[in-house]
Coordinates of C-alpha atoms in Angstrom, one line a residue:
Chain L
M1 CA -50.0 -12.7 52.5
L2 CA -49.6 -10.6 49.3
V3 CA -50.1 -12.5 46.1
S4 CA -48.0 -11.2 43.1
Q5 CA -46.7 -12.4 39.8
L6 CA -43.8 -11.6 37.7
K7 CA -44.5 -9.3 34.8
P8 CA -44.4 -10.8 31.4
N9 CA -40.7 -10.9 30.0
D10 CA -41.5 -8.1 27.3
E11 CA -42.6 -5.7 29.9
L12 CA -39.3 -6.5 32.2
L13 CA -37.4 -5.7 28.8
E14 CA -39.3 -2.7 28.0
Y15 CA -38.7 -1.3 31.3
T16 CA -35.0 -1.7 31.3
K17 CA -34.5 -1.0 27.6
D18 CA -32.2 1.8 28.5
D19 CA -30.3 0.0 31.1
R20 CA -27.4 -2.0 30.5
E21 CA -26.5 -3.1 34.1
V22 CA -29.1 -3.9 36.7
F23 CA -29.3 -4.8 40.3
L24 CA -31.9 -7.2 41.7
V25 CA -33.8 -7.1 45.0
S26 CA -35.9 -9.8 45.5
C27 CA -38.4 -10.3 48.4
F28 CA -38.1 -13.3 50.6
G29 CA -41.6 -12.7 52.1
C30 CA -44.7 -13.3 50.3
A31 CA -43.1 -12.8 46.8
E32 CA -41.0 -16.1 47.5
A33 CA -44.2 -18.1 48.3
F34 CA -45.6 -17.3 45.0
G35 CA -42.2 -17.6 42.8
S36 CA -42.3 -14.0 41.8
G37 CA -39.7 -13.3 44.3
G38 CA -37.2 -15.1 46.6
T39 CA -34.8 -17.6 44.8
R40 CA -37.2 -18.6 42.2
G41 CA -38.2 -15.2 40.9
L42 CA -34.4 -14.2 40.9
T43 CA -33.3 -17.0 38.8
K44 CA -36.0 -16.3 36.4
V45 CA -35.5 -12.5 36.2
T46 CA -31.6 -12.9 36.0
K47 CA -31.8 -15.1 33.2
I48 CA -34.5 -13.1 31.1
L49 CA -32.2 -10.0 31.6
E50 CA -28.8 -11.7 30.7
D51 CA -30.4 -13.4 27.6
A52 CA -31.0 -9.9 26.6
G53 CA -27.4 -9.0 26.9
K54 CA -27.8 -7.2 30.2
R55 CA -25.4 -7.5 33.3
V56 CA -26.8 -8.1 36.8
T57 CA -24.4 -6.3 39.0
G58 CA -25.5 -7.8 42.3
T59 CA -28.6 -9.2 43.8
C60 CA -30.0 -9.2 47.4
M61 CA -32.7 -11.3 49.2
M62 CA -34.6 -9.8 52.0
D63 CA -37.1 -11.3 54.2
F64 CA -39.5 -8.4 54.1
C65 CA -39.2 -5.8 51.5
C66 CA -42.0 -3.9 53.0
E67 CA -39.9 -3.5 56.0
K68 CA -38.3 0.0 55.5
T69 CA -35.5 -0.5 58.5
L70 CA -34.5 -4.3 57.0
V71 CA -34.4 -2.7 53.4
E72 CA -32.3 0.2 54.4
L73 CA -29.7 -2.2 56.0
W74 CA -29.4 -4.4 53.1
L75 CA -29.1 -1.5 50.3
R76 CA -26.4 -0.2 52.6
R77 CA -24.6 -3.4 52.6
K78 CA -25.0 -3.6 48.8
N79 CA -24.3 0.2 47.9
A80 CA -21.3 -0.8 45.9
S81 CA -22.9 -3.0 43.2
I82 CA -26.0 -0.7 43.3
K83 CA -24.0 2.2 42.3
E84 CA -22.7 0.3 39.4
A85 CA -26.2 -0.6 38.0
D86 CA -28.2 1.6 36.0
S87 CA -31.5 0.6 37.5
I88 CA -32.6 -1.6 40.4
M89 CA -35.5 -4.0 39.5
V90 CA -37.5 -5.3 42.8
L91 CA -39.2 -8.4 42.8
A92 CA -41.8 -7.7 45.6
C93 CA -45.4 -6.5 45.8
G94 CA -46.0 -2.7 45.2
I95 CA -45.1 -1.9 48.7
G96 CA -41.8 -3.5 48.4
T97 CA -41.1 -1.7 45.3
Q98 CA -42.1 1.8 46.9
V99 CA -40.1 1.2 49.9
V100 CA -36.8 0.4 47.9
A101 CA -37.7 3.7 45.7
S102 CA -38.1 5.8 48.8
L103 CA -34.6 4.9 50.1
T104 CA -32.5 5.4 47.0
Q105 CA -31.7 7.7 44.3
S106 CA -31.5 5.2 41.7
K107 CA -34.2 4.4 39.0
V108 CA -36.5 1.5 40.4
R109 CA -38.5 -0.8 38.3
P110 CA -41.3 -3.1 39.5
A111 CA -40.8 -6.4 38.2
C112 CA -44.1 -7.8 39.5
N113 CA -47.7 -7.2 39.3
T114 CA -49.5 -7.5 42.8
I115 CA -52.8 -9.1 42.2
S116 CA -54.6 -9.4 45.6
L117 CA -54.0 -9.7 49.4
G118 CA -54.7 -13.5 49.4
G119 CA -56.7 -13.2 52.4
R120 CA -54.2 -11.7 54.6
V121 CA -52.8 -8.2 54.9
G122 CA -48.9 -7.8 55.1
Q123 CA -47.4 -5.4 57.5
P124 CA -46.3 -2.2 56.1
W125 CA -45.2 0.5 58.3
G126 CA -44.7 3.6 56.0
P127 CA -47.2 5.6 53.7
E128 CA -46.6 3.4 50.8
Q129 CA -49.6 1.5 49.6
C130 CA -50.5 -1.0 47.3
D131 CA -54.3 -1.5 45.7
E132 CA -53.0 -4.9 44.5
C133 CA -54.4 -3.7 41.0
G134 CA -52.4 -6.3 39.1
D135 CA -51.0 -4.0 36.5
C136 CA -48.3 -2.1 38.3
V137 CA -47.7 1.2 36.8
L138 CA -44.8 2.4 39.4
K139 CA -42.3 2.5 36.4
Y140 CA -44.0 5.4 34.9
T141 CA -45.2 7.2 38.1
G142 CA -41.7 8.0 39.8
E143 CA -42.0 5.1 41.8
I144 CA -44.8 6.5 43.9
C145 CA -48.6 4.8 43.3
P146 CA -51.0 7.3 42.2
M147 CA -53.9 4.5 42.1
T148 CA -53.9 4.6 46.0
R149 CA -52.4 8.1 46.8
C150 CA -54.4 10.1 44.4
A151 CA -58.0 10.7 45.6
K152 CA -59.0 10.2 42.0
G153 CA -56.7 7.4 40.9
L154 CA -55.4 9.5 38.2
L155 CA -52.5 8.0 36.0
N156 CA -51.8 11.3 33.8
G157 CA -50.8 14.2 36.1
P158 CA -52.4 16.2 38.6
C159 CA -56.0 17.4 38.5
G160 CA -56.5 21.1 38.7
G161 CA -57.5 21.3 42.3
S162 CA -54.4 20.3 44.0
E163 CA -53.2 23.2 46.2
K164 CA -50.1 24.1 47.6
G165 CA -49.1 20.5 46.9
N166 CA -52.1 19.0 48.9
C167 CA -55.2 17.2 47.6
E168 CA -58.3 18.9 46.8
V169 CA -60.3 16.0 48.3
F170 CA -58.6 15.2 51.4
P171 CA -56.6 18.4 52.2
E172 CA -54.6 16.7 54.9
R173 CA -53.0 14.5 52.2
E174 CA -50.1 15.3 49.9
C175 CA -51.0 15.7 46.2
A176 CA -49.6 12.3 45.0
W177 CA -49.0 14.0 41.5
V178 CA -47.0 16.8 43.0
M179 CA -45.0 14.2 45.1
I180 CA -44.1 12.3 41.8
Y181 CA -43.2 15.7 40.0
E182 CA -41.1 16.7 43.1
R183 CA -39.3 13.4 43.1
L184 CA -38.6 13.1 39.4
K185 CA -37.5 16.5 39.6
K186 CA -35.0 16.3 42.3
M187 CA -33.6 13.2 40.6
G188 CA -33.2 15.1 37.3
R189 CA -35.8 12.8 35.5
I190 CA -38.6 15.3 34.8
Q191 CA -38.9 14.0 31.3
E192 CA -40.5 10.9 32.9
F193 CA -43.2 12.8 34.2
I194 CA -46.5 12.1 32.2
P195 CA -44.3 10.3 29.4
K196 CA -47.4 8.7 27.4
P197 CA -51.1 8.8 28.1
L198 CA -51.6 5.6 30.3
V199 CA -54.6 3.7 30.5
K200 CA -55.4 1.1 33.3
R201 CA -55.8 -2.6 32.3
F202 CA -58.8 -2.9 35.0
Q203 CA -59.4 -6.7 33.7
K204 CA -56.2 -7.5 35.7
A205 CA -57.6 -5.7 39.1
A206 CA -59.2 -8.1 41.4
P207 CA -59.3 -11.0 39.3
P208 CA -62.3 -13.5 39.5
K209 CA -61.9 -15.9 42.5
E210 CA -61.0 -19.0 40.4
I211 CA -57.9 -17.1 39.0
R212 CA -56.7 -16.2 42.6
D213 CA -57.3 -19.8 43.7
A214 CA -55.5 -21.2 41.0
L215 CA -52.5 -18.9 41.4
L216 CA -52.6 -20.2 45.2
Q217 CA -53.0 -23.6 44.0
V218 CA -49.8 -23.6 42.2
H219 CA -47.9 -22.9 45.5
Q220 CA -49.6 -25.3 47.8
P221 CA -47.2 -27.3 50.0
E222 CA -46.0 -30.4 48.6
K223 CA -47.7 -33.8 49.5
E224 CA -44.9 -35.1 51.1
V225 CA -45.3 -34.8 54.9
L226 CA -43.0 -32.7 56.7
P227 CA -41.2 -33.9 59.8
Chain N
V1 CA -71.8 33.8 17.1
I2 CA -69.5 31.2 15.1
S3 CA -70.0 31.3 11.6
Q4 CA -71.1 28.0 9.8
G5 CA -68.5 25.4 9.8
M6 CA -66.0 27.1 11.8
T7 CA -64.5 25.5 14.9
L8 CA -63.4 27.5 18.0
T9 CA -59.8 26.8 17.2
E10 CA -60.2 28.1 13.5
L11 CA -62.2 31.1 14.8
A12 CA -59.5 32.1 17.3
K13 CA -56.8 31.6 14.6
S14 CA -58.7 33.9 12.4
G15 CA -57.9 36.6 14.8
K16 CA -61.5 36.9 16.4
F17 CA -61.1 37.4 20.1
V18 CA -63.2 34.2 21.3
V19 CA -66.1 34.7 23.8
T20 CA -67.6 31.6 25.5
A21 CA -70.1 31.6 28.3
E22 CA -71.3 28.7 30.6
L23 CA -74.7 27.3 31.4
S24 CA -75.2 24.8 34.2
P25 CA -78.3 22.4 33.5
T26 CA -80.9 22.6 36.2
K27 CA -81.7 20.1 38.8
G28 CA -85.0 19.3 37.5
V29 CA -86.7 19.1 33.8
D30 CA -88.2 22.6 33.5
L31 CA -85.6 24.5 31.2
S32 CA -87.6 27.6 30.8
R33 CA -85.5 29.6 32.9
L34 CA -82.4 28.5 31.5
F35 CA -83.9 29.2 28.1
E36 CA -84.7 32.7 29.0
H37 CA -81.0 33.2 30.1
L38 CA -80.1 32.0 26.6
E39 CA -82.2 34.7 24.9
T40 CA -79.9 37.5 26.4
L41 CA -76.9 35.8 25.1
K42 CA -77.9 35.8 21.3
G43 CA -75.3 37.4 19.2
K44 CA -73.1 38.0 22.1
V45 CA -71.2 35.0 22.6
D46 CA -69.4 32.6 20.3
L47 CA -70.0 29.4 21.8
I48 CA -71.8 28.2 25.1
N49 CA -70.2 25.5 27.6
V50 CA -72.5 23.2 29.1
T51 CA -71.4 21.8 32.3
D52 CA -71.5 18.5 33.3
Q53 CA -73.0 18.1 36.6
Q54 CA -70.4 20.7 37.8
G55 CA -69.1 20.4 41.1
G56 CA -70.5 16.6 41.4
K57 CA -73.9 18.1 41.8
M58 CA -76.8 15.9 40.2
R59 CA -78.5 17.9 37.3
V60 CA -79.9 17.5 34.0
G61 CA -77.1 16.0 31.7
S62 CA -74.8 18.2 29.7
L63 CA -75.3 16.0 26.2
A64 CA -79.2 16.6 26.1
V65 CA -78.7 20.3 26.9
S66 CA -76.1 20.6 24.4
H67 CA -78.3 19.5 21.8
L68 CA -81.4 21.7 22.9
L69 CA -78.8 24.7 22.5
R70 CA -78.1 23.6 18.9
E71 CA -81.8 23.5 18.0
R72 CA -81.8 27.0 19.3
S73 CA -79.0 27.9 16.9
F74 CA -76.3 28.1 19.5
E75 CA -72.9 26.6 19.2
P76 CA -72.5 24.3 22.3
I77 CA -69.4 23.0 24.0
F78 CA -70.3 19.8 25.6
Q79 CA -68.5 19.3 28.6
L80 CA -67.7 15.5 29.5
T81 CA -66.1 14.3 32.7
C82 CA -64.6 11.1 33.6
R83 CA -66.1 11.2 37.2
D84 CA -69.3 9.3 36.1
R85 CA -68.6 7.1 33.1
N86 CA -66.3 4.4 32.3
R87 CA -64.5 4.3 29.1
L88 CA -67.3 2.4 27.3
A89 CA -69.9 5.1 28.3
L90 CA -67.3 7.8 27.6
Q91 CA -66.8 6.9 24.1
S92 CA -70.5 6.1 23.4
D93 CA -71.3 9.7 24.7
L94 CA -68.7 11.1 22.3
L95 CA -70.3 9.0 19.4
S96 CA -73.7 10.3 20.2
A97 CA -72.5 13.8 20.5
S98 CA -71.3 13.8 17.0
L99 CA -74.4 12.0 15.8
L100 CA -76.2 15.2 17.1
G101 CA -74.2 17.4 15.6
I102 CA -72.1 18.6 18.4
R103 CA -68.3 19.1 17.7
H104 CA -66.9 21.1 20.6
I105 CA -66.1 18.7 23.5
L106 CA -64.3 19.8 26.7
C107 CA -62.7 16.9 27.9
L108 CA -62.3 17.0 31.8
T109 CA -61.5 14.7 34.7
G110 CA -64.3 16.1 36.9
D111 CA -64.8 17.2 40.5
H112 CA -64.4 14.4 43.0
P113 CA -68.0 13.4 44.1
M114 CA -67.1 13.9 47.5
R115 CA -67.2 17.5 47.1
G116 CA -71.0 17.3 45.5
D117 CA -74.3 16.4 46.5
H118 CA -74.1 12.7 46.4
P119 CA -70.7 12.0 48.4
D120 CA -71.4 8.3 48.9
A121 CA -71.3 7.8 45.0
K122 CA -68.7 5.5 43.6
P123 CA -66.3 7.9 41.7
V124 CA -65.4 6.2 38.3
Y125 CA -62.1 7.8 36.8
D126 CA -61.7 4.7 34.6
L127 CA -60.0 7.4 32.2
D128 CA -58.8 10.9 32.9
S129 CA -58.8 14.0 31.0
V130 CA -55.4 13.0 29.0
S131 CA -56.7 9.5 28.1
L132 CA -60.2 10.8 27.3
L133 CA -58.6 13.1 24.7
M134 CA -56.6 10.5 23.4
S135 CA -59.7 8.1 23.1
A136 CA -61.6 11.0 21.2
T137 CA -58.6 11.4 19.0
N138 CA -58.7 7.6 18.4
L139 CA -62.5 7.6 17.5
Q140 CA -61.6 10.5 14.9
N141 CA -59.1 8.4 13.3
G142 CA -61.6 5.4 13.1
Y143 CA -61.0 3.2 15.9
D144 CA -61.8 2.7 19.6
L145 CA -59.9 2.6 22.8
S146 CA -59.4 -1.1 22.4
G147 CA -58.4 -0.7 18.8
R148 CA -61.3 -1.9 17.0
S149 CA -62.4 -0.2 13.8
L150 CA -65.6 2.1 13.6
E151 CA -68.0 1.9 10.7
S152 CA -67.6 5.6 10.3
K153 CA -65.8 8.5 11.8
P154 CA -66.9 11.3 14.1
V155 CA -65.3 15.0 14.0
F156 CA -64.6 16.9 17.0
C157 CA -62.8 20.1 17.9
L158 CA -61.4 18.8 21.4
G159 CA -60.9 21.2 24.4
A160 CA -59.0 21.0 27.7
A161 CA -58.9 22.8 31.0
V162 CA -55.9 24.1 32.8
A163 CA -55.6 26.0 36.1
P164 CA -53.2 28.9 35.7
G165 CA -52.7 29.7 39.3
M166 CA -51.8 26.1 40.7
V167 CA -48.7 26.0 42.9
P168 CA -46.6 24.4 41.7
M169 CA -47.0 25.3 38.1
E170 CA -44.8 23.0 36.3
P171 CA -46.7 19.9 36.6
Q172 CA -49.8 21.6 35.2
L173 CA -47.8 22.8 32.3
I174 CA -46.4 19.0 31.6
K175 CA -49.9 17.9 31.9
A176 CA -51.2 20.6 29.2
E177 CA -48.5 19.5 26.9
A178 CA -49.7 16.0 27.3
K179 CA -53.1 17.2 26.7
V180 CA -52.1 18.8 23.5
R181 CA -50.3 15.5 22.3
A182 CA -53.4 13.7 23.1
G183 CA -55.6 16.0 20.8
A184 CA -56.5 19.2 22.7
Q185 CA -57.1 22.1 20.3
F186 CA -57.8 24.7 22.9
F187 CA -57.7 25.5 26.4
Q188 CA -60.3 27.0 28.8
T189 CA -58.6 27.9 32.1
Q190 CA -59.9 27.9 35.6
A191 CA -61.1 31.2 36.7
V192 CA -58.2 34.1 36.7
F193 CA -58.3 36.9 39.2
D194 CA -54.6 37.5 39.4
T195 CA -53.5 38.8 35.8
K196 CA -49.9 39.0 36.6
V197 CA -50.0 35.2 37.4
F198 CA -51.7 34.8 34.4
D199 CA -49.6 36.7 32.0
K200 CA -46.6 34.5 33.4
F201 CA -48.8 31.5 32.7
M202 CA -49.4 32.5 29.0
G203 CA -45.7 32.9 28.6
D204 CA -45.2 29.3 29.4
I205 CA -47.8 27.9 27.5
K206 CA -47.8 29.9 24.4
K207 CA -45.2 27.4 22.9
L208 CA -48.0 24.7 22.8
G209 CA -49.6 26.6 19.8
V210 CA -53.2 26.2 20.9
P211 CA -55.7 29.1 21.6
V212 CA -56.2 29.8 25.3
L213 CA -59.4 31.4 26.5
A214 CA -59.0 32.8 29.8
G215 CA -61.6 31.9 32.5
V216 CA -63.6 34.9 34.1
L217 CA -65.8 34.2 36.9
L218 CA -68.3 36.8 37.6
L219 CA -68.4 37.6 41.4
T220 CA -71.9 38.9 42.6
S221 CA -71.4 38.9 46.5
A222 CA -68.9 38.9 49.0
R223 CA -70.2 35.7 50.4
M224 CA -69.8 34.0 47.0
V225 CA -66.0 35.3 47.1
Q226 CA -65.9 33.3 50.5
Y227 CA -67.5 30.3 49.0
I228 CA -65.0 30.2 46.2
K229 CA -62.1 30.5 48.4
K230 CA -63.5 27.6 50.5
N231 CA -64.9 25.1 48.0
I232 CA -63.5 25.6 44.4
P233 CA -60.2 23.9 44.0
G234 CA -57.5 25.7 41.9
V235 CA -58.8 29.2 42.1
I236 CA -56.8 31.9 44.0
V237 CA -58.7 35.0 44.9
P238 CA -56.3 37.8 45.9
D239 CA -57.0 39.6 49.1
S240 CA -57.5 43.0 47.1
I241 CA -60.4 41.4 45.3
V242 CA -61.8 39.9 48.4
S243 CA -61.7 43.7 50.3
E244 CA -62.8 45.3 47.1
M245 CA -66.1 42.9 47.3
E246 CA -66.5 43.2 51.0
K247 CA -66.1 47.1 50.9
A248 CA -68.7 47.5 48.0
T249 CA -71.9 49.1 48.4
N250 CA -73.3 47.5 45.2
E251 CA -71.7 44.0 45.2
V252 CA -73.2 43.0 41.7
Q253 CA -71.7 46.2 40.2
A254 CA -68.6 45.6 42.0
G255 CA -68.4 42.2 40.4
I256 CA -69.1 43.3 37.1
D257 CA -66.1 45.8 37.5
I258 CA -63.9 43.4 38.5
A259 CA -64.7 41.0 35.6
T260 CA -64.5 43.8 33.0
R261 CA -61.2 44.8 34.6
I262 CA -60.1 41.3 34.2
I263 CA -61.1 40.9 30.6
R264 CA -59.3 44.4 29.4
E265 CA -56.1 43.0 31.2
V266 CA -56.0 39.8 29.6
R267 CA -57.2 40.7 26.2
G268 CA -53.8 41.2 24.9
L269 CA -52.3 38.1 26.6
C270 CA -54.6 35.2 25.2
Q271 CA -57.1 34.4 22.3
G272 CA -60.4 34.9 24.2
V273 CA -62.3 34.8 27.6
H274 CA -64.5 31.9 28.8
I275 CA -67.2 34.0 31.1
M276 CA -68.8 32.0 33.9
T277 CA -71.8 33.8 35.3
V278 CA -73.2 31.1 37.5
G279 CA -76.7 31.7 37.0
R280 CA -76.7 35.6 36.1
E281 CA -76.4 35.2 32.4
D282 CA -78.6 38.2 32.3
L283 CA -75.6 40.4 33.6
L284 CA -73.3 39.0 30.7
P285 CA -74.5 41.4 27.9
A286 CA -73.7 44.4 30.0
I287 CA -70.0 43.3 30.7
I288 CA -69.7 42.4 26.8
E289 CA -70.9 45.7 26.0
K290 CA -68.5 47.4 28.6
V291 CA -65.5 45.6 27.0
K292 CA -66.6 46.1 23.5
I293 CA -65.5 42.4 22.5

């Protein structure tokens, strides 16, 4: 179970400042449990965007945003309203966001910060990874996570050692920053490559146990006994 | 030798073809051999880079050795990497450098410890080269990375590295531009062996308007070439140079010839050279004499 939290309103609006129309993908898996996805997250984010004068062209909720086959089925069904939108905002963990991004040519924005594994691990199949850093930067990194895929976790472009698109530290791995570059270039978004010096807010990473517990407490089942 | 008060950038802009050398601090506390090498460099080079645990190999600190160079009337370029320090240590070392009168800082991400002599070390990379440059610029403007005011401001001449042989090249160029925006005032490149590739690179990077010093690495044996090919990321040695070294009867002389040829070829293309002699600083005067810089 991945513990995630919706990003603050101003961050969500900053991400969509150039978009008038947004399509929302919400995860009905872990993110539903923490109110950052599912119906609750969807209601909140829809209101935030609509209050800012944006139109939500459509929404879809899927059980596991980390499951590529499932995500692809849903995105195909919703193709028409996705096409109308300037971007897709994903209410899921970092893996869910990367899975959606890997399947579409649209701009994809993370709506959540992924805080921790909450004791259990999700079941992603693909190469998409999430470090539960609590400060998702996918918006600035071509929807590919350099925190997990770059050996040095660099946030501002490739180091000088990348060779023919592979990592200098783990030569069998692709260089995350070359992947980010190639993705943005292919999508005609090269101006988004290293847009500003990013500095990681490590305070948000691996929060102390009491904060994690508090997050989990909020979502404890109701006292009422289920039949 | 750099004139009093002038920075590398000012020197290059004044039209001087800048020459920098490189010293690697020792693994131990006896610096007498290092300082012997220094004597041979007197009057021959403008500035000397002091590497920061190059290749992730544990050594005496670059800040201390930079300071000792200044005491011996050399102008050091303090190499500072993000591999071993978090943002507090990086900013503190920048202020310490300023306190010791060290102005030139080469801001680097740093080789991964996996490639060094302590592969189990925890890599830090709290910042990277771009955000380190930005932090140093912030300090010069009187505030730290968290926006708090400094009581007094340091003054730096900030440098950055760039790999002119990387494939694909465009991400490196965009990153170089980000480095200039973050405050880089000069570039020193990774070792250049293919001057045609370097020529093209210069055509692309010229627009950034900061001096570029081409990296020239002195080869001293065919074995060293194999080592570089295998272990130094971002350096491409063409096959012609590999065979030139392999066929040579006097490998050191062949290395000197290659280095001088590269310096001659890049001279019209960039604003200076950064000559890396890897422990053979004694050979540097001969190279400089040959190319008459």
